Amino acid sequence: MDKHPGAEFYVVLVDKNEGYINPEEERFNLLEMTDVGLPRPDIFPYQYNILELNTAVKPFALKYLLETHGFDKITYIDPDIMVFSPLDDVWDNLEDNSVVLTPHMREPFDDGRHPSELGIIQSGTYNLGFIGLKNGTDAIKLLNWWSERLYLDCVVDIPRGLFTDQKWIDLVPAYFDKTYILRNPAYNIAYWNLHERELTLENGSYMVDGNALAFFHFSGYDPRKPKVLSKHQDRHDLLNYPDLTHVFDLYGSKLLEANLIETKEWPYAYKNLPNGVEVTDAMTMTVRECLRKHILFPSPINEADKFCDFLMTPNRKIFGENVAPFISALLRKRPDVAQAFPDAHTNRLSPSLWDWLENNTHEAWKFTGLFSPERKNLACSDSIIENIVDTYFSRSDLVEAIPSVFKNTKRLNEFCDWLVEHGISEYDWLSLEGAQAFSESTSGAYKAIALYFSRPDLQGAFPAVYTEHGINAYVAWLHSNVANIVNLSDHEIDFFAVWVKLNSDKVMKACLIYSQVLRTAIGGLPSVFNANSITETLKTQGLDISVNDVLEWLTQEFEQDPIEHLISYYYSNPRLIRKNYLETLNSGSLQQLFDVIDKDGLFELLDAKWVRSLKKAIESYQPDNSVNVVGYFDAATGMGQAAHSVKLTMQQKHQVNTFTLPLLFTDRTDIDFDECGKFFGKAKLSAATSIVVANADSVEQANAIFPTDYVFGKKIGYWLWETEKLPGAWAHSDRFYDEVWTASDYCKKAIQSTITKPVKTVPLCLNFDEFKEIQGVRSEFDLPEDAFLVGYFFDQKSVFERKNPKAVIDAFNQGLGNENNAFLIMKVNSPLPGLFEYEKLKEYAKDSNVIWVEKTLSRKGTLELMSCLDTYISLHRSEGFGLTMAEAMALGIPTIATNYSSNTEFMDDEHSYLVDIEMVHSPKAYGPYPKGTKWANPLIDSAASKLKAAKNSPVEASDIKSFIHQKLSSHTAYKFIK
């Protein structure tokens, strides 16, 4: 400090100051770790050991100081560094550079000692006991990048090429042009470079190769062992270097004078959980893995006991193994233990492992505090889902009282109620949490089957997912891959395993309709004309089935009129397609096709009555004016609502047949698929038009389950795109369609710049009837009753840079932040706990009046929450439509939005509040949007003033409703179809 009079000094305490330090008596400013903007500060201390944690905090603290205090230049120095003279070389080089680094070594060498060049390469080229930064764009960019990397990867893991914060900095000279490598030997002298530098004591001053010593890094030195230069090296012996001994003695004496012996005994706040259980590397590894995979877990600091239970409860989502995650992590951190107990990765009951754990608790990293009979039971117990299922089938009274639990949604719900009302009291092993887990697992039936039908590769790997072998193989695959499958849990897989076995006949019929692989095997879509092929294919899979069984299903249960069978067979037969029999669809072309099939002898097996009905249908056939609307109807997203919107628009003039594209992101729990078509719905092959509401990047997946080659009429894709140009990667996504529709002229311009098919604007519409019944009650969402509420709703899976939620917080703080009775409601759909940018956003908003609603609500629930708002705001950079803005206006809520992209086609300055912008180009790629993407930067000053205006002089709700109804009714939307 004496070397830099006038400079400010900060110490970041990676601990808790529990009365051991009086900041008022110190010459430095004390910052606690939780003050510097860490993501999830309640969890961050428990995701690293003490070495890793101290280094992980570094970029967050540096950025905090630069942004909060506005320093022009800043240096970080490790606590084991002593400064001997002003760091002029650092300050001077920061005039023209943004970053100053010091290398571990400047010259090659090889003497067989430690550390070697290999050791330096493994730990990092530059020593991060020091870094100098100049405030500016480059420094903040570096610190943002570094912070993101250290969020989960500030570990000592040499095999993965990681060494705390340090190894990452090898990339900095390549990433940042204005990086200066300070080679002055007087800076950062330490055990790793003493072989190339000579330190001497001359006239009472320390010199290094003729330069005044700037700072010495005493890494690995302990004054209680004064003859040992560093515990990290074996190259140098202090006995051989008198001048070096002098400087070490000086440093050591200062440490001892500063009460090193006493302070070393001060407790480390994060050594133990609040319940006394010691924090170990296996524990921190588990926390990081949960954050990486967005897995919710109890707070280590606020729910320590529940957190320990979580560590000891088997969960394949974390490490992909059906054992307690703590044990999985222990085996990864201790290869010797994994080698000694090879079955421990898969066998929860491994007796040899448990014997070792119980008798070698010190070796197992103080496992005693975590280990208890209750937690051992958690670690070794069978799946709660399997236990409940076994209980149901073992109780004849239950089966009689609540039959068909796994085939009927109503019965399933009754059984879930019984578990809570009676099961908990009847069975000691069943808790309320267990009963709730079973109820939540029921969504697994739909999710697992939706995953299967959305992935042709799974259909190819498990083509008969309705036979015992196929079911077992698919379930095993799900379990072994659950760690990498988003939104599917072990419990849900366990439920699916039971459900699919009891409904295998329905699943088989669904596969005939929806499985791309099975369609190929049977020669197309199922029809009475390929009944033989269906029968033979199923027999090769081991099913005892006759052609009559197949025909009975196709003619009685399948609910497909005879004409559809004819069309299905036509599109499955290349010979017929080449003859172009159905160039037009009318009685004549159908009769011609009938005659060809009759000559082929395909009617011989068919019931005469059914054949007569086909003839009659051909004679009386009238063109089918219906429309197939295909889309993600189950999705609580913009594309999900787009499918409903297109359906509503087409219902103005047409009968609409809906087909739901399978989606894993759903909590759909209905299981009573009494008809095979109830899985996802059924389209009509004879429909005049088929509209597939799936974006350009999803059309391959959509076409796999709804192949447009099998439908007769016009094929239309309905796409949305948010930026000014659809990326060229999807230039050929239009090949399945005759034309593409989109929601706005803005989108139309973006899409037609890339594809060759015609593009038409058909705006999305709103179902205004559903808004009439919406009445939000603030208390139901724990919202303040009398406050002024501003809201923004966004999906966490969307690209943050485009959605721009930070700008909403900034505008709110500037416009209404000084008003105690104003709150910003941030509604987050599809919450992904642990996502870095999201956790940083929450930490950024911690001192603001922000209320977070972090859950996926039903459609009705979402609108009820929205109706609680006084103002809605969206400061997006670009939007493909702007659904939430339209919905807010439909509720009569004054709405503020960026004056750019699709939303401007249904918003104006008279009925809404449009925010001024500047156009910018993205500095890098964000998600699907390439570097250089042109979009808007909404101006915070403008947004803040609009917030004040919306609060003080809001537009009348009735005027907003009337305006948006005129713009976005289904009647208006249909006028665009010509």
Short mmCIF file of C-alpha atoms in Angstrom, two decimals, residues 90 97 116 136 161 193 228 232 327 357 407 410 436-437 456 470 500 506 547 558 626 638 651 780 889 903 935:
data_model
loop_
_atom_site.label_atom_id
_atom_site.label_comp_id
_atom_site.label_asym_id
_atom_site.label_seq_id
_atom_site.Cartn_x
_atom_site.Cartn_y
_atom_site.Cartn_z
CA VAL A 90 1.92 -2.35 -15.27
CA ASN A 97 -3.38 -2.12 -23.71
CA SER A 116 8.61 -29.01 -15.52
CA GLY A 136 -13.22 -0.56 -21.23
CA GLY A 161 -7.15 -29.65 -19.29
CA ASN A 193 11.01 -18.97 -12.58
CA VAL A 228 11.27 -24.82 2.70
CA HIS A 232 5.15 -27.10 -4.78
CA ILE A 327 -21.44 -42.05 -4.30
CA LEU A 357 -17.94 -46.59 3.86
CA LYS A 407 -55.44 -47.32 -18.58
CA LYS A 410 -59.85 -40.62 -14.16
CA GLN A 436 -46.54 -36.65 -4.84
CA ALA A 437 -43.61 -38.15 -6.74
CA PRO A 456 -36.70 -41.80 -36.06
CA GLY A 470 -38.71 -53.91 -27.27
CA VAL A 500 -46.54 -49.24 -21.84
CA LYS A 506 -52.61 -49.52 -28.29
CA VAL A 547 -54.48 -60.86 -41.02
CA PHE A 558 -59.24 -47.32 -36.92
CA SER A 626 -61.37 -29.58 -44.67
CA GLY A 638 -45.37 -19.09 -28.96
CA GLN A 651 -62.30 -22.63 -38.71
CA GLU A 780 -53.35 -16.46 -5.75
CA MET A 889 -53.56 -5.75 -25.13
CA ASN A 903 -45.18 -6.36 -33.11
CA TRP A 935 -31.67 -5.97 -34.71
#
